[in-house]
């Protein structure tokens, strides 16, 4: 009984990797819009292409996104949130990203 309590406390105190604000913005957009190309992400977040590429690199390193070849245009990829990551882990990142955006819009 006590082991379950300790385990649930560990889950609640899950440590998320540090990600730049640009990566968190992409997480929020991908959670709302689903699968997008890099160009669509650039348009959606209004950040420079180089910043979006760096954010995608960081999200890929953290295993939060997956890239799928765009069969209509093999020069580009579709990016989406990784469905193989635990739901609670992904939800924690999504809520953190939405909190960041809410703070930025209220300021």
XYZ file of N, CA, C and O in Angstrom:
428
model
N 0.821 -1.191 0.000
C 0.000 0.000 0.000
C 0.868 1.258 0.000
O 0.624 2.164 -0.762
N 1.904 1.267 0.810
C 2.750 2.432 0.892
C 3.596 2.602 -0.376
O 3.883 3.719 -0.775
N 3.942 1.517 -1.055
C 4.710 1.601 -2.293
C 3.921 2.343 -3.372
O 4.470 3.124 -4.118
N 2.627 2.100 -3.428
C 1.786 2.785 -4.411
C 1.790 4.282 -4.148
O 1.909 5.077 -5.066
N 1.699 4.671 -2.890
C 1.716 6.087 -2.540
C 3.043 6.720 -2.954
O 3.048 7.795 -3.542
N 4.147 6.042 -2.692
C 5.449 6.579 -3.074
C 5.565 6.683 -4.587
O 6.071 7.653 -5.109
N 5.040 5.674 -5.291
C 5.103 5.692 -6.738
C 4.291 6.856 -7.300
O 4.743 7.565 -8.174
N 3.104 7.087 -6.759
C 2.270 8.177 -7.269
C 2.914 9.536 -6.995
O 2.774 10.456 -7.779
N 3.644 9.657 -5.892
C 4.343 10.908 -5.613
C 5.446 11.137 -6.641
O 5.669 12.250 -7.078
N 6.130 10.074 -7.050
C 7.177 10.207 -8.057
C 6.588 10.633 -9.394
O 7.167 11.428 -10.096
N 5.452 10.100 -9.742
C 4.815 10.458 -11.006
C 4.417 11.924 -10.997
O 4.600 12.634 -11.971
N 3.892 12.412 -9.878
C 3.474 13.801 -9.786
C 4.661 14.751 -9.883
O 4.538 15.852 -10.378
N 5.829 14.315 -9.409
C 7.008 15.163 -9.410
C 7.915 14.847 -10.597
O 9.112 14.949 -10.510
N 7.315 14.475 -11.716
C 8.054 14.127 -12.911
C 8.912 15.315 -13.362
O 8.424 16.430 -13.468
N 10.179 15.050 -13.586
C 11.078 16.117 -14.005
C 11.107 16.153 -15.527
O 11.431 15.179 -16.179
N 10.760 17.305 -16.069
C 10.739 17.476 -17.511
C 12.065 18.053 -17.971
O 12.666 18.865 -17.282
N 12.533 17.642 -19.156
C 13.791 18.216 -19.649
C 13.611 19.694 -19.962
O 12.518 20.133 -20.322
N 14.680 20.451 -19.794
C 14.606 21.875 -20.105
C 14.569 22.042 -21.615
O 15.407 21.494 -22.325
N 13.589 22.792 -22.053
C 13.445 23.084 -23.474
C 13.331 24.585 -23.667
O 12.785 25.280 -22.814
N 13.830 25.087 -24.794
C 13.684 26.526 -25.053
C 12.212 26.885 -25.282
O 11.389 26.027 -25.602
N 11.898 28.155 -25.133
C 10.524 28.612 -25.322
C 10.013 28.289 -26.719
O 8.847 27.962 -26.900
N 10.891 28.354 -27.693
C 10.482 28.051 -29.063
C 9.992 26.606 -29.186
O 8.994 26.333 -29.859
N 10.648 25.678 -28.510
C 10.232 24.283 -28.538
C 8.876 24.108 -27.855
O 8.028 23.355 -28.323
N 8.681 24.825 -26.758
C 7.405 24.734 -26.046
C 6.270 25.277 -26.903
O 5.170 24.733 -26.893
N 6.544 26.340 -27.651
C 5.521 26.877 -28.558
C 5.139 25.843 -29.611
O 3.976 25.697 -29.952
N 6.134 25.145 -30.142
C 5.855 24.129 -31.153
C 5.028 22.986 -30.561
O 4.139 22.455 -31.231
N 5.309 22.608 -29.328
C 4.519 21.567 -28.668
C 3.055 21.990 -28.583
O 2.152 21.213 -28.874
N 2.824 23.242 -28.202
C 1.450 23.741 -28.088
C 0.750 23.724 -29.449
O -0.400 23.280 -29.557
N 1.440 24.167 -30.491
C 0.845 24.197 -31.830
C 0.575 22.786 -32.334
O -0.505 22.498 -32.868
N 1.530 21.886 -32.152
C 1.336 20.505 -32.609
C 0.220 19.801 -31.837
O -0.487 18.976 -32.391
N 0.050 20.154 -30.570
C -1.028 19.533 -29.789
C -2.395 19.994 -30.280
O -3.360 19.252 -30.214
N -2.463 21.231 -30.778
C -3.732 21.767 -31.266
C -4.011 21.394 -32.719
O -5.129 21.060 -33.077
N -2.976 21.463 -33.558
C -3.191 21.307 -34.996
C -2.800 19.944 -35.547
O -3.100 19.637 -36.687
N -2.090 19.157 -34.774
C -1.684 17.835 -35.247
C -0.463 17.895 -36.139
O 0.437 18.696 -35.932
N -0.465 17.104 -37.174
C 0.668 16.921 -38.065
C 0.872 18.144 -38.971
O -0.025 18.540 -39.693
N 2.094 18.721 -38.942
C 2.410 19.900 -39.749
C 3.801 19.784 -40.345
O 4.679 19.126 -39.776
N 4.014 20.458 -41.469
C 5.347 20.541 -42.063
C 6.106 21.668 -41.374
O 5.521 22.476 -40.648
N 7.401 21.743 -41.648
C 8.200 22.819 -41.051
C 7.692 24.187 -41.505
O 7.581 25.110 -40.702
N 7.340 24.313 -42.777
C 6.827 25.590 -43.296
C 5.519 25.964 -42.602
O 5.312 27.129 -42.232
N 4.643 24.999 -42.383
C 3.377 25.264 -41.691
C 3.625 25.671 -40.241
O 2.939 26.542 -39.710
N 4.621 25.060 -39.606
C 4.977 25.434 -38.231
C 5.514 26.855 -38.174
O 5.158 27.625 -37.281
N 6.357 27.214 -39.136
C 6.907 28.572 -39.186
C 5.775 29.582 -39.306
O 5.750 30.596 -38.599
N 4.825 29.300 -40.189
C 3.675 30.197 -40.369
C 2.801 30.250 -39.119
O 2.302 31.307 -38.751
N 2.628 29.113 -38.465
C 1.739 29.043 -37.294
C 2.296 29.787 -36.088
O 1.542 30.418 -35.344
N 3.613 29.714 -35.877
C 4.195 30.344 -34.683
C 4.806 31.708 -34.953
O 5.079 32.458 -34.015
N 5.047 32.024 -36.209
C 5.594 33.336 -36.542
C 7.026 33.536 -36.084
O 7.421 34.643 -35.729
N 7.800 32.465 -36.090
C 9.211 32.559 -35.705
C 10.077 32.339 -36.941
O 9.616 31.736 -37.917
N 11.331 32.797 -36.911
C 12.237 32.563 -38.039
C 12.474 31.067 -38.279
O 12.404 30.247 -37.352
N 12.777 30.727 -39.520
C 12.992 29.329 -39.908
C 14.111 28.676 -39.087
O 13.991 27.528 -38.658
N 15.192 29.415 -38.855
C 16.321 28.867 -38.099
C 15.904 28.523 -36.662
O 16.310 27.496 -36.116
N 15.075 29.351 -36.059
C 14.589 29.104 -34.697
C 13.709 27.860 -34.659
O 13.826 27.031 -33.755
N 12.852 27.719 -35.653
C 11.970 26.545 -35.715
C 12.795 25.277 -35.928
O 12.535 24.254 -35.293
N 13.811 25.343 -36.782
C 14.670 24.169 -36.992
C 15.364 23.762 -35.694
O 15.451 22.576 -35.357
N 15.867 24.744 -34.948
C 16.523 24.452 -33.670
C 15.520 23.852 -32.677
O 15.834 22.873 -31.988
N 14.318 24.415 -32.631
C 13.289 23.902 -31.719
C 12.920 22.467 -32.079
O 12.765 21.615 -31.194
N 12.794 22.185 -33.372
C 12.491 20.817 -33.812
C 13.619 19.859 -33.437
O 13.366 18.725 -33.014
N 14.852 20.325 -33.572
C 16.009 19.497 -33.203
C 15.957 19.139 -31.723
O 16.156 17.986 -31.339
N 15.676 20.128 -30.887
C 15.598 19.885 -29.434
C 14.449 18.943 -29.081
O 14.583 18.073 -28.224
N 13.297 19.125 -29.734
C 12.151 18.244 -29.476
C 12.454 16.824 -29.937
O 12.055 15.854 -29.280
N 13.175 16.695 -31.028
C 13.550 15.377 -31.525
C 14.521 14.697 -30.562
O 14.408 13.506 -30.289
N 15.471 15.460 -30.038
C 16.423 14.919 -29.058
C 15.709 14.449 -27.787
O 16.111 13.468 -27.176
N 14.648 15.155 -27.403
C 13.877 14.795 -26.213
C 12.852 13.703 -26.524
O 12.096 13.295 -25.642
N 12.807 13.260 -27.778
C 11.887 12.210 -28.237
C 10.420 12.605 -28.075
O 9.557 11.766 -27.868
N 10.136 13.908 -28.159
C 8.758 14.389 -28.031
C 8.028 14.474 -29.355
O 6.805 14.583 -29.386
N 8.778 14.451 -30.458
C 8.138 14.508 -31.771
C 8.631 13.354 -32.637
O 9.672 12.748 -32.362
N 7.858 13.078 -33.671
C 8.267 12.123 -34.699
C 8.162 12.837 -36.037
O 7.339 13.737 -36.212
N 9.002 12.444 -36.966
C 8.938 13.021 -38.310
C 8.537 11.917 -39.285
O 9.028 10.792 -39.204
N 7.629 12.286 -40.169
C 7.079 11.351 -41.144
C 7.310 11.957 -42.523
O 6.989 13.134 -42.733
N 7.844 11.186 -43.466
C 8.068 11.745 -44.804
C 6.764 12.228 -45.444
O 5.727 11.585 -45.322
N 6.844 13.372 -46.098
C 5.710 13.921 -46.829
C 5.748 13.301 -48.223
O 6.564 13.672 -49.062
N 4.873 12.350 -48.497
C 4.909 11.625 -49.755
C 4.536 12.505 -50.947
O 4.923 12.220 -52.076
N 3.802 13.579 -50.700
C 3.450 14.498 -51.783
C 4.641 15.380 -52.167
O 4.748 15.819 -53.313
N 5.535 15.644 -51.232
C 6.714 16.473 -51.473
C 7.854 15.894 -50.639
O 8.002 16.233 -49.464
N 8.634 15.042 -51.230
C 9.675 14.321 -50.482
C 10.785 15.219 -49.947
O 11.654 14.767 -49.215
N 10.737 16.507 -50.267
C 11.730 17.428 -49.714
C 11.373 17.845 -48.294
O 12.202 18.416 -47.590
N 10.141 17.584 -47.879
C 9.720 18.027 -46.548
C 9.229 16.852 -45.713
O 8.992 15.759 -46.228
N 9.100 17.111 -44.433
C 8.646 16.106 -43.468
C 7.421 16.651 -42.743
O 7.263 17.856 -42.607
N 6.587 15.739 -42.263
C 5.511 16.103 -41.349
C 6.023 15.851 -39.939
O 6.676 14.840 -39.679
N 5.715 16.753 -39.035
C 6.094 16.603 -37.634
C 4.830 16.489 -36.798
O 3.850 17.194 -37.030
N 4.869 15.595 -35.830
C 3.748 15.454 -34.900
C 4.293 15.012 -33.550
O 5.436 14.567 -33.442
N 3.461 15.141 -32.528
C 3.876 14.704 -31.197
C 4.012 13.189 -31.193
O 3.237 12.481 -31.845
N 4.963 12.699 -30.459
C 5.269 11.279 -30.421
C 4.198 10.517 -29.638
O 4.081 10.702 -28.427
N 3.430 9.652 -30.307
C 2.388 8.904 -29.600
C 2.953 7.820 -28.679
O 2.244 7.322 -27.806
N 4.229 7.454 -28.865
C 4.841 6.403 -28.043
C 5.317 6.907 -26.685
O 5.651 6.114 -25.813
N 5.375 8.222 -26.521
C 5.758 8.799 -25.231
C 4.557 8.640 -24.302
O 3.415 8.727 -24.733
N 4.789 8.424 -23.052
C 3.696 8.265 -22.100
C 2.737 9.442 -22.134
O 3.156 10.592 -22.266
N 1.461 9.167 -22.021
C 0.430 10.214 -22.104
C 0.619 11.278 -21.027
O 0.498 12.470 -21.296
N 0.944 10.869 -19.806
C 1.104 11.847 -18.733
C 2.341 12.721 -18.969
O 2.326 13.917 -18.693
N 3.386 12.140 -19.526
C 4.607 12.882 -19.838
C 4.328 13.915 -20.920
O 4.714 15.071 -20.813
N 3.620 13.497 -21.960
C 3.273 14.394 -23.056
C 2.308 15.478 -22.587
O 2.461 16.647 -22.923
N 1.332 15.101 -21.771
C 0.377 16.078 -21.233
C 1.077 17.127 -20.368
O 0.706 18.296 -20.373
N 2.098 16.696 -19.623
C 2.853 17.638 -18.787
C 3.556 18.670 -19.665
O 3.555 19.864 -19.355
N 4.131 18.239 -20.779
C 4.788 19.165 -21.697
C 3.775 20.091 -22.362
O 4.034 21.283 -22.522
N 2.630 19.552 -22.745
C 1.602 20.364 -23.392
C 1.089 21.428 -22.436
O 0.965 22.601 -22.799
N 0.817 21.061 -21.190
C 0.306 22.043 -20.232
C 1.368 23.099 -19.919
O 1.055 24.279 -19.789
N 2.632 22.692 -19.843
C 3.724 23.639 -19.612
C 3.821 24.621 -20.784
O 4.004 25.827 -20.583
N 3.655 24.126 -21.992
C 3.722 24.986 -23.180
C 2.555 25.963 -23.213
O 2.729 27.143 -23.517
N 1.376 25.494 -22.873
C 0.202 26.370 -22.890
C 0.283 27.428 -21.791
O -0.163 28.556 -21.986
N 0.862 27.087 -20.647
C 1.073 28.066 -19.579
C 2.027 29.165 -20.044
O 1.800 30.343 -19.787
N 3.081 28.789 -20.746
C 4.040 29.747 -21.273
C 3.358 30.707 -22.238
O 3.529 31.929 -22.148
N 2.566 30.184 -23.129
C 1.870 31.026 -24.108
C 0.857 31.945 -23.413
O 0.738 33.118 -23.758
N 0.177 31.426 -22.413
C -0.783 32.248 -21.668
C -0.071 33.409 -20.967
O -0.565 34.537 -20.960
N 1.113 33.143 -20.390
C 1.894 34.205 -19.738
C 2.332 35.257 -20.740
O 2.307 36.449 -20.463
N 2.760 34.793 -21.921
C 3.250 35.731 -22.941
C 2.129 36.603 -23.487
O 2.343 37.781 -23.752
N 0.956 36.049 -23.647
C -0.167 36.823 -24.197
C -0.765 37.770 -23.164
O -1.306 38.802 -23.530
N -0.660 37.412 -21.875
C -1.217 38.301 -20.836
C -0.290 39.466 -20.520
O -0.712 40.465 -19.980
N 0.982 39.342 -20.844
C 1.959 40.417 -20.558
C 1.845 41.570 -21.521
O 1.501 41.556 -22.595
